[in-house]
Coordinates of C-alpha atoms in Angstrom, one line a residue:
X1 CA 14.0 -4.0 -31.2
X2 CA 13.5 -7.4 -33.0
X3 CA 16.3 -10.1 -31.4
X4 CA 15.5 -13.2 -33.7
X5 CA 15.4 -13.4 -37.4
X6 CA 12.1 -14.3 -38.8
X7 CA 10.5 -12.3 -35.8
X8 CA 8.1 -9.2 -37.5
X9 CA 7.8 -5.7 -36.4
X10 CA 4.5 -4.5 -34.4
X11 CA 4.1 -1.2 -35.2
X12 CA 4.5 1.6 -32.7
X13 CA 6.9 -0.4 -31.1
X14 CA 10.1 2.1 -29.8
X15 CA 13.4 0.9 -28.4
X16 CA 11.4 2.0 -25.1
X17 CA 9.0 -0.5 -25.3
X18 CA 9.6 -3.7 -22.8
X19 CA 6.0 -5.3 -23.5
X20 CA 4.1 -4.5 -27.0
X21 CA 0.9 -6.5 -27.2
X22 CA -1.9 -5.8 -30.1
X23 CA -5.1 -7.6 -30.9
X24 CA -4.4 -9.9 -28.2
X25 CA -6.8 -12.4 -27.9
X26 CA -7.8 -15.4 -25.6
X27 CA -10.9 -17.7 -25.7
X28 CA -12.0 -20.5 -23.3
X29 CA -15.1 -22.4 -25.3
X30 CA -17.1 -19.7 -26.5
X31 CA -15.7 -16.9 -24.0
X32 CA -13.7 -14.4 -24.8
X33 CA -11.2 -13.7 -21.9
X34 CA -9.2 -11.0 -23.7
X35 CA -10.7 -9.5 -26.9
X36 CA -8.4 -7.3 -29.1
X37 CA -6.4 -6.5 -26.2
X38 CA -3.9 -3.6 -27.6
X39 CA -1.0 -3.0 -24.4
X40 CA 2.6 -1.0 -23.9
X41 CA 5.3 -0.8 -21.4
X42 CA 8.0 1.2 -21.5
X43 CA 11.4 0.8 -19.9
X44 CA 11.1 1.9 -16.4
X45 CA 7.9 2.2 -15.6
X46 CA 5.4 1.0 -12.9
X47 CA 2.0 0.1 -15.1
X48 CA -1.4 -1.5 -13.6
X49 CA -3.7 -3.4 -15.0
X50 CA -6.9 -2.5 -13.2
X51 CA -10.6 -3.9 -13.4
X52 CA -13.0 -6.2 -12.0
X53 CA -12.4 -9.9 -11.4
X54 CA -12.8 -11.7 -14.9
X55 CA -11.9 -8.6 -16.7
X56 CA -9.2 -10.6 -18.4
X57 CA -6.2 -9.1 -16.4
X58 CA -4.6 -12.3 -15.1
X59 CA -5.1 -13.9 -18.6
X60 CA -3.3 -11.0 -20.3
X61 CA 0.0 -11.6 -17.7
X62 CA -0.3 -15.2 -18.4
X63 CA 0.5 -14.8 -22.1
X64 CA 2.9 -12.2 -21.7
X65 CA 5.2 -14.7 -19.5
X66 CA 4.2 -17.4 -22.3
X67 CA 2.3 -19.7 -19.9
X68 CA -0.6 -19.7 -21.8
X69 CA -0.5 -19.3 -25.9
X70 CA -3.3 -16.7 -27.0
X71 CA -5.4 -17.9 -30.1
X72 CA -4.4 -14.3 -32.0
X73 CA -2.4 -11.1 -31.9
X74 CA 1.2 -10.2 -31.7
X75 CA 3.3 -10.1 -28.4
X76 CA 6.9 -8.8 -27.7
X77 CA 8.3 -8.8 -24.6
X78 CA 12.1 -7.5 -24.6
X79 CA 12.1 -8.4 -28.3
X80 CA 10.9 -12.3 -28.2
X81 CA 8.2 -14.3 -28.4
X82 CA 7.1 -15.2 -25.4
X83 CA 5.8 -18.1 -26.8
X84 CA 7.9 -19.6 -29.4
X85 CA 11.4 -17.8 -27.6
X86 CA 10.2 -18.4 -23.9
X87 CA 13.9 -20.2 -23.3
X88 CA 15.7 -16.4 -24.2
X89 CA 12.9 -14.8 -22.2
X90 CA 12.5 -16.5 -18.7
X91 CA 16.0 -15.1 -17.2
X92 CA 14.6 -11.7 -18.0
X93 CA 11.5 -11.4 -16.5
X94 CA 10.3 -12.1 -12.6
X95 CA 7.1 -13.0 -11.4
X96 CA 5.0 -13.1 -8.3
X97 CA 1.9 -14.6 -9.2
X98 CA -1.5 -14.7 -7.6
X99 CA -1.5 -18.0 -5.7
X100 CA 2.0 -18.3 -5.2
X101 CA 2.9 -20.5 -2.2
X102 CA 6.4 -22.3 -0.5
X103 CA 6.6 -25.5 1.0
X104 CA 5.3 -24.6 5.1
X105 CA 9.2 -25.9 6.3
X106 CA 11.2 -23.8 3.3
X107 CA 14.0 -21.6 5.1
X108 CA 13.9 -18.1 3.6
X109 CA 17.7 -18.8 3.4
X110 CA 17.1 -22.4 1.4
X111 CA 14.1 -20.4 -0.6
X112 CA 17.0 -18.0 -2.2
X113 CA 19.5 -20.5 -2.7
X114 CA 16.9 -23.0 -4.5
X115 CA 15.4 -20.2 -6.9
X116 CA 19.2 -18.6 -7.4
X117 CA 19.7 -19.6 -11.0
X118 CA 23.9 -18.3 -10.6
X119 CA 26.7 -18.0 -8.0
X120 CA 26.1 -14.3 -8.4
X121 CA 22.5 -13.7 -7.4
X122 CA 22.0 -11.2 -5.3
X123 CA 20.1 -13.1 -2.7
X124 CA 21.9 -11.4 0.9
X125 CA 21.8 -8.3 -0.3
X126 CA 18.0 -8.3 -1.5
X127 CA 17.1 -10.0 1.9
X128 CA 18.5 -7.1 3.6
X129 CA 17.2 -4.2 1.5
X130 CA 13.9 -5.8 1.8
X131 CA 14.2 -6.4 5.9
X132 CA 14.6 -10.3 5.7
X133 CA 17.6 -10.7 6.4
X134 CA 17.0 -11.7 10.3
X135 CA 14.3 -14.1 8.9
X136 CA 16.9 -15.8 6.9
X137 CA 16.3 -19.2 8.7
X138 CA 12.9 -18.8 9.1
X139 CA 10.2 -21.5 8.1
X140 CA 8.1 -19.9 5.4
X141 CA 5.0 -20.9 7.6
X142 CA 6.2 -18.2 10.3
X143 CA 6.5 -15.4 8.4
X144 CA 3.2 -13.1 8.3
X145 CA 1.4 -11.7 5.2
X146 CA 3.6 -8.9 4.4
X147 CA 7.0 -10.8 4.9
X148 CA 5.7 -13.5 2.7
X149 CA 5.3 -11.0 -0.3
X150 CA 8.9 -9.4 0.2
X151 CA 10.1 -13.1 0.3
X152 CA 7.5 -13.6 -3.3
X153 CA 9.4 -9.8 -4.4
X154 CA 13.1 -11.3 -3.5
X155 CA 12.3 -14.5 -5.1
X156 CA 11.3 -12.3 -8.0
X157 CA 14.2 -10.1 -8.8
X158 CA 16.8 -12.5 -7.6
X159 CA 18.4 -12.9 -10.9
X160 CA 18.1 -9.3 -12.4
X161 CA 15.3 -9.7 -14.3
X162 CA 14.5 -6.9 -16.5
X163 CA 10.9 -7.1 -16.3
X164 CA 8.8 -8.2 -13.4
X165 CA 5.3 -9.0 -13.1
X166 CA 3.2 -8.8 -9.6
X167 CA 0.1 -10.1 -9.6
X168 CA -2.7 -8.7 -7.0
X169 CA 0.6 -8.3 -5.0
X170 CA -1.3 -7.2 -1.3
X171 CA -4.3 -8.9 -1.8
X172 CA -5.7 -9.9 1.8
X173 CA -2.9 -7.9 3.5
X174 CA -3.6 -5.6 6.5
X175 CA -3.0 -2.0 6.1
X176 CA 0.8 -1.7 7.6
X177 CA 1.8 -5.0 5.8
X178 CA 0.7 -3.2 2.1
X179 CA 2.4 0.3 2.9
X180 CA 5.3 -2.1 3.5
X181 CA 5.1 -4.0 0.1
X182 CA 4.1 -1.0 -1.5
X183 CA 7.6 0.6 -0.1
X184 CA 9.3 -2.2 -1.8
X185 CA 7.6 -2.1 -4.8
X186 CA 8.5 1.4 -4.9
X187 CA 12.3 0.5 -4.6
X188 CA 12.1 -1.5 -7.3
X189 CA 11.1 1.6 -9.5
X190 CA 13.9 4.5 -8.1
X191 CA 16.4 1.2 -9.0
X192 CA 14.8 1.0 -12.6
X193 CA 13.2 -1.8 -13.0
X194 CA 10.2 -2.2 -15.2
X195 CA 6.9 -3.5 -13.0
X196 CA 4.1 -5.0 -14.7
X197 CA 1.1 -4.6 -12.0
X198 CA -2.0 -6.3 -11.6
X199 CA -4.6 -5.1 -9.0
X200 CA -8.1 -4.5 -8.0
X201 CA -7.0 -2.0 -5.6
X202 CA -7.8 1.1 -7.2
X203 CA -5.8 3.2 -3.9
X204 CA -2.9 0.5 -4.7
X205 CA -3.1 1.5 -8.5
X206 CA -3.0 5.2 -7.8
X207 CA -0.1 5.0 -5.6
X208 CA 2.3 3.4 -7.4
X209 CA 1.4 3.2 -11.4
X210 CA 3.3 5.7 -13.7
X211 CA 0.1 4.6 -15.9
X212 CA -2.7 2.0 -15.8
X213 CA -4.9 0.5 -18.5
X214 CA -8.1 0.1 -17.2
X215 CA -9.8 -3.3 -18.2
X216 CA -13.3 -4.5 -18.8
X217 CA -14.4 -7.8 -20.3
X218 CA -11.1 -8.4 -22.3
X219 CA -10.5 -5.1 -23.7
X220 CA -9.2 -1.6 -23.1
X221 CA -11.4 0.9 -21.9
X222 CA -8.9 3.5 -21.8
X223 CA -5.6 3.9 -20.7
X224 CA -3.6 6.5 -19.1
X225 CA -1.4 7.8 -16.0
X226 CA -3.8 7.9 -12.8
X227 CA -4.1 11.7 -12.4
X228 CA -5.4 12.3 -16.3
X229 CA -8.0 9.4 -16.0
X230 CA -9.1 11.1 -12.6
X231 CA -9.5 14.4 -14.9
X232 CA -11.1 12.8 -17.5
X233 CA -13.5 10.4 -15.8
X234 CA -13.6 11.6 -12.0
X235 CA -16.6 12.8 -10.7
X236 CA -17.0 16.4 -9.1
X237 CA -15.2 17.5 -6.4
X238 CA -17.9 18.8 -3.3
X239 CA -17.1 21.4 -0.9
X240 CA -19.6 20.9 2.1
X241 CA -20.2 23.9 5.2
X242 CA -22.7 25.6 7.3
X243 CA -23.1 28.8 5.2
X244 CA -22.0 31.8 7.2
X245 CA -24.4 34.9 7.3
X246 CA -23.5 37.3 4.6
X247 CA -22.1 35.1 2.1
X248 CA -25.1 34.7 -0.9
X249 CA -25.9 31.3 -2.5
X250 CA -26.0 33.6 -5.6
X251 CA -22.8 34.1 -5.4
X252 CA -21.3 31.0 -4.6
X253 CA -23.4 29.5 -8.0
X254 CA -20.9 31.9 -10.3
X255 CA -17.5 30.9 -8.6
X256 CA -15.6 29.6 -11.6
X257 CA -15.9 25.9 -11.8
X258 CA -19.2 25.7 -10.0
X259 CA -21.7 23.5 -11.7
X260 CA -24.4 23.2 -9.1
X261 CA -25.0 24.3 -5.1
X262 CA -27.5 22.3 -2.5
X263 CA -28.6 24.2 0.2
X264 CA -30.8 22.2 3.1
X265 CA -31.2 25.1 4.8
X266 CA -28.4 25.2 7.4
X267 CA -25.4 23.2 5.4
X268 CA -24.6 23.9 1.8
X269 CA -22.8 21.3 -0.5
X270 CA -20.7 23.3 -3.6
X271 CA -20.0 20.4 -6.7
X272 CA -18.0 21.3 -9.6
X273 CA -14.3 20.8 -10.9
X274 CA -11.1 21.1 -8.5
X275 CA -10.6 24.6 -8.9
X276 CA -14.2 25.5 -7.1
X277 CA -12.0 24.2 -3.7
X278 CA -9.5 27.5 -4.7
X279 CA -12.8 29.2 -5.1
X280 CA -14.6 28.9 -2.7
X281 CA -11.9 28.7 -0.2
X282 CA -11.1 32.4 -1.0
X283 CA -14.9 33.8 -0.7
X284 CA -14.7 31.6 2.9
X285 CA -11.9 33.7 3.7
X286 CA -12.8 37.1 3.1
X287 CA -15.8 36.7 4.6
X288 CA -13.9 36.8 7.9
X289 CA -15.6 33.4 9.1
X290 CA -14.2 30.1 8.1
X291 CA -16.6 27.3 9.2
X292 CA -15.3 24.5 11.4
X293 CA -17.5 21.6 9.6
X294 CA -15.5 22.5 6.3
X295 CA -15.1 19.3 4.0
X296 CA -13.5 18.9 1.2
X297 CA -13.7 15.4 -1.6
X298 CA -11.8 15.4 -4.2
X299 CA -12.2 13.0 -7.0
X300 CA -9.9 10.0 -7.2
X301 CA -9.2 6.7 -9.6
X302 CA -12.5 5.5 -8.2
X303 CA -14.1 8.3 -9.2
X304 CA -12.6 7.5 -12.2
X305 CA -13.4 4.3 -13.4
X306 CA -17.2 4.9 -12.0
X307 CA -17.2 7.8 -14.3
X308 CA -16.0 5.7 -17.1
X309 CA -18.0 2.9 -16.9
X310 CA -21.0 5.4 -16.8
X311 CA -23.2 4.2 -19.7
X312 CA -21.8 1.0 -19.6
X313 CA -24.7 -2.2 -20.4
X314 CA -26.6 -2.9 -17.3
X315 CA -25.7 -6.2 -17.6
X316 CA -22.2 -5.6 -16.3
X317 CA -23.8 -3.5 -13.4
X318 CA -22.2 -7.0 -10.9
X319 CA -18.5 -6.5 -12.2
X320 CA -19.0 -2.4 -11.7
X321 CA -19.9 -3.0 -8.1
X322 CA -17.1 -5.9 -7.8
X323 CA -14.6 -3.3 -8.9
X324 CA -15.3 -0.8 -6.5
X325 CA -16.5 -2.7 -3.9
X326 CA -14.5 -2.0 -0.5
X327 CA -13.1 1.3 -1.3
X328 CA -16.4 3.4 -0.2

């Protein structure tokens, strides 16, 4: 997939592959922002880069769009350099990056026309299938969060990038204006594009990402499509009711999948893998008497990444609580 002579192969690195990053590495003074840093993306997909503030996510998008040169490693993105090739590279790739801003008075019309890098952008038609197009002469000041990051998304793709890179995308959004970006986002994928997604929104990460790399003081702590990190790292699922008469704690111990039970007396909690819902579902059911307080919590990406930061140093106990801060 090499473009340029003198360029060198990284190894594992398919046809597939529209970002291949190993031993990435980054230092400020005697810090080290990304450490080692080992990263794919294939063609097509939506991947996340997850973890606390200062895990080293923002850092890592920066050299892969060549705005900051890393101190080590090898990086590819659609077969150059982003560093010493980052004139071939910047038509390909889009970006919406963390603080990005317009002049308050900037039409969304003169916004298109001054980021259109050709006469055959496809600046009308984006404003439309994103719902912009009646905001077309719109000052940039009027528009509200979530119109503001469709405008960021159609600045983005406007001249057919193949790869584009969001960075905390809904950050400070309200809840309808993030389904709505997410809905884009999720547009971008059915049309193929390849989204390169950085988020501390672990419900945002889940939603969208075909796979996420989960992040932690510069480095990979382990890498994966949401659902198998959930399996790996989540944390029981718990099946919570007021015990009918005749059904025996006993029993409900050596459902398949149980790994404990808590009685208080009146309400019993059952904790073990997914399957114990299944379980103890069908022992609910033949008993004739389904309980109205029935509760069910199934593990999720949080559960996830608290699971896998288990053991962690204590030191890093602040960024653990960072990263899942807000989604109790």
């Amino acid at each position: 997939m090499c473009r340029a002579a003198g360029l060198g192969t990284i190894d594992g690195m398919s046809e597939l592959d529209v970002v291949t990053v190993r031993g990435l590495r980054k230092t400020y003074g005697t810090r080290a922002v990304v450490d080692g840093l080992d990263l794919d993306v294939h063609a097509g997909e939506i991947v996340g880069l997850i973890g606390a503030n200062g895990a080293g996510k923002t850092t890592t998008v920066e050299c892969i769009q060549g705005l900051r040169r890393p101190d080590a490693g090898m990086l590819r993105v659609l077969g150059y350099d982003p560093v010493t090739q980052a004139e071939q590279l910047r038509p390909l790739v889009g970006s919406q990056l963390q603080d990005s801003a317009l002049p308050d008075r900037l039409r969304v019309g003169e916004a298109v026309e001054l980021f259109a890098t050709s006469r055959t952008s496809d600046g009308g038609e984006l404003l439309e299938r994103f719902g912009l197009v009646e905001r077309r002469k719109s000052p940039f000041s009027s528009l509200s969060g979530g119109e503001r990051q469709r405008l960021f998304l159609v600045l983005a793709l406007l001249n057919r990038p193949r790869l584009v890179i969001l960075d905390e995308l809904t950050q400070g959004l309200d809840p309808s204006a993030r389904r709505s970006v997410w809905a884009a986002v999720r547009q971008l994928h059915d049309a193929g594009t390849t989204v390169l997604l950085v988020t501390h929104e672990l419900d945002e990460a889940e939603a969208l990402c075909d796979r996420v790399f989960v992040m932690r003081s510069g480095q990979v702590l382990d890498a994966g499509p949401p659902a198998e990190l959930v399996d790996r790292h989540g944390r029981r699922a718990s099946v919570r009711f007021t015990l009918p008469v005749g059904i025996p704690l006993d029993g409900l111990r050596h459902l398949d999948g149980v790994r404990d039970v808590e009685w208080d007396g009146r309400r019993v909690a059952v904790h073990g893998d997914r399957r114990i819902i299944a379980h103890v579902g069908a022992v609910l059911v033949r008993s004739g008497s389904v309980p109205t307080d029935l509760s069910v919590r199934v593990p999720d990406l949080e559960d996830a990444l608290l699971g896998l930061l288990d053991g962690e140093p204590a030191a890093d106990a602040a960024a653990e609580d960072e990263l899942v801060g807000g989604h109790r």
